[in-house]
Coordinates of C-alpha atoms and ligand atoms in Angstrom, one line a residue:
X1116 CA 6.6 -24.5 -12.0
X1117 CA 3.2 -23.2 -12.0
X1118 CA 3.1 -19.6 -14.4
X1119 CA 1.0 -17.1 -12.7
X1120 CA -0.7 -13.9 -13.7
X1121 CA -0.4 -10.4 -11.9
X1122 CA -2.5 -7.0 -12.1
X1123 CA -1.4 -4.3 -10.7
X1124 CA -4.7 -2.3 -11.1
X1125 CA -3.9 1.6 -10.3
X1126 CA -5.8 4.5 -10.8
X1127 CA -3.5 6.2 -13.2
X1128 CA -2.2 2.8 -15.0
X1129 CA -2.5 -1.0 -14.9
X1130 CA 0.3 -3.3 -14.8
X1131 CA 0.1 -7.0 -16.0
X1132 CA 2.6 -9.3 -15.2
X1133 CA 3.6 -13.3 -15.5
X1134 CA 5.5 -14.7 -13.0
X1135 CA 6.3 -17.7 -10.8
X1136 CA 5.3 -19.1 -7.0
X1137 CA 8.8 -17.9 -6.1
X1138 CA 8.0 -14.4 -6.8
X1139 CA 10.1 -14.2 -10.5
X1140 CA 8.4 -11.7 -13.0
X1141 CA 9.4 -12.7 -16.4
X1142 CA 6.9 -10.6 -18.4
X1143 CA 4.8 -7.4 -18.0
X1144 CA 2.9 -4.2 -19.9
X1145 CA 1.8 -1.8 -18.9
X1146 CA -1.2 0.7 -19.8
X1147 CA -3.2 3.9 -18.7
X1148 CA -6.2 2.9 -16.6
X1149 CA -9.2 4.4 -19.0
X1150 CA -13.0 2.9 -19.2
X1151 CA -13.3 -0.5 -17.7
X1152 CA -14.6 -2.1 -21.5
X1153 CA -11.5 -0.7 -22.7
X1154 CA -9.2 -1.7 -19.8
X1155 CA -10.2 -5.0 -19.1
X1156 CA -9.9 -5.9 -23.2
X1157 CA -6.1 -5.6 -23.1
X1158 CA -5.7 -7.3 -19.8
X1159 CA -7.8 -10.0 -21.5
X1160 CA -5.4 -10.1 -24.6
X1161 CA -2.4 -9.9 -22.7
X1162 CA -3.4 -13.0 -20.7
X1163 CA -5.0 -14.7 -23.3
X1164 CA -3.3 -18.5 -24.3
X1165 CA -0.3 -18.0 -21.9
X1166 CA -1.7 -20.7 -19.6
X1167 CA -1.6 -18.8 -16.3
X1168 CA -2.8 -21.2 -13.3
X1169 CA -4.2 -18.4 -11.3
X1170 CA -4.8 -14.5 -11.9
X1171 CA -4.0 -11.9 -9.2
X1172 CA -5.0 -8.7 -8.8
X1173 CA -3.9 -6.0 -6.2
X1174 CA -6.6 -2.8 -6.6
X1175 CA -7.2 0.6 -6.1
X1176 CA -10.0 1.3 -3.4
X1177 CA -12.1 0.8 -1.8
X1178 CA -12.7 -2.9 -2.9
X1179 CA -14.8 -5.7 -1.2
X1180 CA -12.4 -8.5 -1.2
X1181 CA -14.9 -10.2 1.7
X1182 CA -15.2 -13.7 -0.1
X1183 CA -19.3 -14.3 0.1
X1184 CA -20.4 -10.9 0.4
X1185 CA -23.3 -10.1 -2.4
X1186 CA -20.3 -7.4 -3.9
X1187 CA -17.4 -9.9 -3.3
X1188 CA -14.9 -8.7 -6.2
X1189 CA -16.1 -5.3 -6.7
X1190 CA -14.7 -2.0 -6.9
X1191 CA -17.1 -0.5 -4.9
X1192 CA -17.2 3.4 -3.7
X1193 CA -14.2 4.7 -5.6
X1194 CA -14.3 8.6 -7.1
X1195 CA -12.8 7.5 -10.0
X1196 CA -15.1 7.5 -12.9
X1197 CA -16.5 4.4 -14.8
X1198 CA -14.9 2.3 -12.0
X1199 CA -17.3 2.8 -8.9
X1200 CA -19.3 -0.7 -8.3
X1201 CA -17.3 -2.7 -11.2
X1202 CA -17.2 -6.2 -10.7
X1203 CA -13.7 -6.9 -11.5
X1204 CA -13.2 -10.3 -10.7
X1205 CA -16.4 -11.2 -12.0
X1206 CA -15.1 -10.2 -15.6
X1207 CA -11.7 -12.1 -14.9
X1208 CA -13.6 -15.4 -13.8
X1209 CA -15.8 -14.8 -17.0
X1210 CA -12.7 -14.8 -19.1
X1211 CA -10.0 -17.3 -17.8
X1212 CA -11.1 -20.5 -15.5
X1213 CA -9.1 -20.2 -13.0
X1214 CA -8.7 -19.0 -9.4
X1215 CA -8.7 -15.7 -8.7
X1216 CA -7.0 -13.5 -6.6
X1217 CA -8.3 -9.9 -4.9
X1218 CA -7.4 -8.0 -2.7
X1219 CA -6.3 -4.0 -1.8
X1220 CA -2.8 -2.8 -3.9
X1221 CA -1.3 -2.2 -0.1
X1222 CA -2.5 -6.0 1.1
X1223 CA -1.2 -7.4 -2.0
X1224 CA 2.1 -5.3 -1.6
X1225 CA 2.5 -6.8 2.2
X1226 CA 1.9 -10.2 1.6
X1227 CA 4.3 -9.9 -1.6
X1228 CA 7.1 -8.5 0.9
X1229 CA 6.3 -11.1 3.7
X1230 CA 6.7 -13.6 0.8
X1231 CA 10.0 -12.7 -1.0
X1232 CA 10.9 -9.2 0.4
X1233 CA 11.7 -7.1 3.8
X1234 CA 9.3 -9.3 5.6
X1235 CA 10.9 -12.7 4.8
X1236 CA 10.9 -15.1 8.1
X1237 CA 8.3 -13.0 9.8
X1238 CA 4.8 -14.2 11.0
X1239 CA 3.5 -10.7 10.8
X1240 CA 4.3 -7.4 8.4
X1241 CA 3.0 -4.0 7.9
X1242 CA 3.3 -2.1 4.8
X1243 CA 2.6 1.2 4.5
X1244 CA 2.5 3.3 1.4
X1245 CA 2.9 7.3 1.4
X1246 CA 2.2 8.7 -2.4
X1247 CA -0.7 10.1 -4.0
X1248 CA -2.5 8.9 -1.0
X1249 CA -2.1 6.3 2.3
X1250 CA -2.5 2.9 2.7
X1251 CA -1.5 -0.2 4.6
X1252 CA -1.9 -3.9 4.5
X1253 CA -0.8 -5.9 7.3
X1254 CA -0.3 -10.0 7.4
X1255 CA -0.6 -11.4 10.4
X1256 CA 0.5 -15.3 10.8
X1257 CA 0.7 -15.6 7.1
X1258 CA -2.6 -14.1 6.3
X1259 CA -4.1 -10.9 5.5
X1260 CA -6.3 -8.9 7.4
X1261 CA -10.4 -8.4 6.4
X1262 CA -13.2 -7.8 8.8
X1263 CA -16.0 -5.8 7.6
X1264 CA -14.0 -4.8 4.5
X1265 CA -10.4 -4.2 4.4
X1266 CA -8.6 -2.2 6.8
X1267 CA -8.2 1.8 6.0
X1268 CA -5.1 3.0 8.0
X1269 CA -4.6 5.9 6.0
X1270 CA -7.7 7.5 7.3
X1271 CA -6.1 7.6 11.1
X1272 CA -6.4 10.5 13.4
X1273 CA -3.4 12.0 14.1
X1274 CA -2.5 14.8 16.7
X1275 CA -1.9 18.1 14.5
X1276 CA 1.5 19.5 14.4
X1277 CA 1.4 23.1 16.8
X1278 CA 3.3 24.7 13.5
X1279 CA 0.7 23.4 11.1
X1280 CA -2.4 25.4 9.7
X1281 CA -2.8 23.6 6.8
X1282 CA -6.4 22.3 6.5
X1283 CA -6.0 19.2 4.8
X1284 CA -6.9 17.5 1.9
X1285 CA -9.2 14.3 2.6
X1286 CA -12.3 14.6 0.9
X1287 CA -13.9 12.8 3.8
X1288 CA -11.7 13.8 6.6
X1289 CA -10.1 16.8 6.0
X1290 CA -7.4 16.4 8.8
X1291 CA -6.9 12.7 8.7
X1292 CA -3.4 10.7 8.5
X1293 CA -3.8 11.1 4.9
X1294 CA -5.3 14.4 4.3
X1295 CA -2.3 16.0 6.4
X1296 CA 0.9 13.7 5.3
X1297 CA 0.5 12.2 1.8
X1298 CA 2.0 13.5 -0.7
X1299 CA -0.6 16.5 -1.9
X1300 CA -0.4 17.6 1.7
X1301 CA 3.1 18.3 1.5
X1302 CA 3.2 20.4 -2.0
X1303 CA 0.1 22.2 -0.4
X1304 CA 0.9 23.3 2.8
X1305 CA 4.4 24.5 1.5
X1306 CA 3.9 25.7 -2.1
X1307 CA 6.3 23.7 -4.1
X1308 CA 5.9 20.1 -4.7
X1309 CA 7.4 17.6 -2.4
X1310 CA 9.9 16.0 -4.4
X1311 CA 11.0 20.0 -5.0
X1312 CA 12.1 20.2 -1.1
X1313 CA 15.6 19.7 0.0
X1314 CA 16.4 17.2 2.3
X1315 CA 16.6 19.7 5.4
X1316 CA 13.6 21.3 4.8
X1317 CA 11.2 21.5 8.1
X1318 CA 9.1 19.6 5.9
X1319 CA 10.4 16.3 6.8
X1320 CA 10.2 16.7 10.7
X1321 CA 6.6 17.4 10.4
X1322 CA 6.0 14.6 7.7
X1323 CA 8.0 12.5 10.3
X1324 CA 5.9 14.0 13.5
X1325 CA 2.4 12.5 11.5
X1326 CA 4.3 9.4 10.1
X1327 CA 5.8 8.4 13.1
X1328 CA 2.4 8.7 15.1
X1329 CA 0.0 6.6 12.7
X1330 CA 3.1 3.8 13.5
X1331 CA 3.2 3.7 17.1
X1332 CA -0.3 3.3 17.2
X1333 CA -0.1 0.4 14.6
X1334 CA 2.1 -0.9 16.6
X1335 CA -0.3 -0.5 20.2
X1336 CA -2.8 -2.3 17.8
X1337 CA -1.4 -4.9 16.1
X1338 CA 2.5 -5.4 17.2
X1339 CA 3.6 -6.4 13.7
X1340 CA 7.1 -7.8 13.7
X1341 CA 8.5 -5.6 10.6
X1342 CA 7.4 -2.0 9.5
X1343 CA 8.0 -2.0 5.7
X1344 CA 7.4 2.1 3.9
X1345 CA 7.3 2.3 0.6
X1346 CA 5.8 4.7 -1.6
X1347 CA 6.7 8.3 -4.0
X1348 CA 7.4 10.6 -0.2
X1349 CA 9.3 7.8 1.4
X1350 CA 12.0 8.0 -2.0
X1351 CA 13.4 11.3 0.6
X1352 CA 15.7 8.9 2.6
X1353 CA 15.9 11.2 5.9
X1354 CA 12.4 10.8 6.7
X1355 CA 13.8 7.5 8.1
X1356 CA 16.0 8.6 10.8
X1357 CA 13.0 11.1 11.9
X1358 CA 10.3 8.7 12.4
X1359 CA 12.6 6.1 14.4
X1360 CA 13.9 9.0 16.4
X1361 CA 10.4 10.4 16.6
X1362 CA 8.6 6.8 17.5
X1363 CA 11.2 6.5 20.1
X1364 CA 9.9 9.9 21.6
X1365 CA 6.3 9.5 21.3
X1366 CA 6.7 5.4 23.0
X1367 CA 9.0 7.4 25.5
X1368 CA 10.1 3.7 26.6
X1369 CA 6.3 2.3 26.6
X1370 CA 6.9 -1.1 24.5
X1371 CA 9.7 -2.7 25.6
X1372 CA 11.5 -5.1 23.0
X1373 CA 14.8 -4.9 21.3
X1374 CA 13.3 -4.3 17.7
X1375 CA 12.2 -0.7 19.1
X1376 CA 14.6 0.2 21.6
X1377 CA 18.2 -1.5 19.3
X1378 CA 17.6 -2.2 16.1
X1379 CA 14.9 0.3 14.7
X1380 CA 16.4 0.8 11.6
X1381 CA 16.0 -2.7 11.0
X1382 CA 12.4 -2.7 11.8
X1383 CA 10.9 0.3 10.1
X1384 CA 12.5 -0.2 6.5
X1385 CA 12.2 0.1 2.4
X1386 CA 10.8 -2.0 0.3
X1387 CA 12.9 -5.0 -0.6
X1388 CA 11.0 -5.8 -4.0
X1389 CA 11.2 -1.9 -5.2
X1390 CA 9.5 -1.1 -8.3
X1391 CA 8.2 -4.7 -8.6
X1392 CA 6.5 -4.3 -5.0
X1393 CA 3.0 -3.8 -7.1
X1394 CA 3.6 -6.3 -9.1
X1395 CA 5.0 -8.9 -6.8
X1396 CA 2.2 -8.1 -5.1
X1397 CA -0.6 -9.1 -7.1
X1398 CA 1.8 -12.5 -7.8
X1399 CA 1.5 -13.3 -4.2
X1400 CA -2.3 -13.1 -4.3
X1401 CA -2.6 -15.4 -7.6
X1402 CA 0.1 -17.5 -5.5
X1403 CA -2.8 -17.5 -2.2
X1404 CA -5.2 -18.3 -4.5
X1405 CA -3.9 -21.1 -6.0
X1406 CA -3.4 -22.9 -2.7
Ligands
ADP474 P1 0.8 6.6 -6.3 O1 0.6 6.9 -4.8 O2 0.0 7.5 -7.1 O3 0.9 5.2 -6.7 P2 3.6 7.4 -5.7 O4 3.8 6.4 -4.7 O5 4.7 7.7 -6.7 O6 2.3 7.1 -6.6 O7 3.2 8.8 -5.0 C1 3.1 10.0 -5.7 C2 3.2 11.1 -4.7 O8 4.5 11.1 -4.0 C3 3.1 12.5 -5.2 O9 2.3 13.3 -4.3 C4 4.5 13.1 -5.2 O10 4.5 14.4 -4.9 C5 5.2 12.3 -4.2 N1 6.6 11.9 -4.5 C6 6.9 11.2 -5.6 N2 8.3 11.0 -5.6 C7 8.8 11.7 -4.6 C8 10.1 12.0 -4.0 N3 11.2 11.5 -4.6 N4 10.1 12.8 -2.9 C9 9.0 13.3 -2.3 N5 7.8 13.1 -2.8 C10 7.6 12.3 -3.9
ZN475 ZN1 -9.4 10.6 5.4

């Protein structure tokens, strides 16, 4: 079987993996995400003479993963320093001859649990992740979604909460899906960090009241056939039973199909690959771009 390699390149760390097309890792480092020069020299040694067949890598943002654009490969706009316009996949191609896989941490995490995970048997997944930040990747008949660039469902509008005063921390937004329900958002509007909050907390129901809205209307748009959250917030396992009771609410009946009105639970879920989700993910580009 073909070895394969796997980046998981965050913000905070980078994770490098082998594995195989079946979704296997057998090997992986990991290291703190510093200057590119000094980054992309230990992914280099780590993936030097192991005779990967393709290299994947799922990135923080944003990214142009838009294969013949002038910046195809780039990191472009990010905050982060050293990192904004670095041609990532340009350095990997430099290094190792062959194919190369790119795409968003939250794509790569989608396709990775439509390959081996909660998505399994489905034409079409969503994955959403609520941490540091929000993101979501969606595959739709096998294949993930680009247009201009790659979607940015984090960014939604969402109708504010009639309890909530709390401003909102997107940079670009303020008041966006993000800026009012990842993480930061929580430990900010109520003082204490979020993994701090007990599990009753009114907390929850108003993470659940913004949750549950950015997924009904990912489901008006795109109808995916399994709604996969993953993420540091979505660790609080009540946040579950509030957004399918308040999706149900919000739908009020709208969408008829057995997936929403029956068997929610079964169709807003965890992550099957856990903490290899990242990982697996990245594997299931190399695997994409190998084919
Ligand atoms: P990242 O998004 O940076 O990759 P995570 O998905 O772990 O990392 O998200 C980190 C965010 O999730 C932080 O804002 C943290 O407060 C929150 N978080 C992490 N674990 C929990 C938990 N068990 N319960 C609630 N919030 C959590
Ligand atoms: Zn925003």
């Amino acid at each position: 079987m073909n070895l394969l390699g796997a980046i998981e390149a965050g913000g905070t760390k980078f994770v490098c993996g082998i594995g195989t097309e079946d979704g296997k890792v057998e090997e992986r480092v990991s290291f703190p995400t510093t200057t590119p020069a000094e980054t992309m020299a230990k992914v280099d040694s780590f993936f030097e003479g192991k005779g990967v067949q393709a290299i994947g890598v799922g990135s923080f943002g944003p990214i142009d993963p838009v294969k013949g654009s002038a910046t195809y490969g780039y990191i472009t706009t990010t905050p982060k320093p050293h990192w904004s316009q670095y041609d990532i996949v340009g350095h990997l191609s430099s290094q190792f001859n062959v194919p190369i896989g790119f795409d968003t941490d939250v794509n790569g995490a989608a396709l990775g649990e439509h390959l081996w995970g909660a998505g399994q048997g489905k034409d079409s997944c969503l994955y959403i992740t609520v941490g540091t930040g929000i993101g979501a990747g969606i595959v739709v008949n096998g294949e993930l979604i680009h247009g201009l660039s790659h979607p940015e469902m984090g960014h939604i509008l969402v109708r504010r909460h009639p309890e909530d005063s709390y401003e909102g921390f997107c940079p670009y937004h303020g008041d966006c899906l993000e800026g009012l329900a990842a993480g930061p958002a929580i430990s900010k509007r109520w003082g204490v960090p979020a993994v701090e909050l007990s599990a009753d907390h009114p907390a929850w129901q108003m993470e659940a009241y913004y949750l549950a809205q950015a997924i009904m209307n990912y489901i008006l748009i795109v109808s995916p056939e399994k709604i996969i959250m993953g993420g540091g917030v979505m660790k609080q396992p009540q946040l579950f039973p509030l957004i399918h009771k308040e999706l149900k609410n919000l739908l009020n009946g709208y969408v008829q199909h057995s997936a929403l009105n029956d068997d929610i639970e079964q169709y807003i879920v965890s992550p099957q690959l856990g903490d290899n989700a990242g990982l697996c993910g990245a594997l299931a580009l190399a695997k994409m771009a190998l084919s």
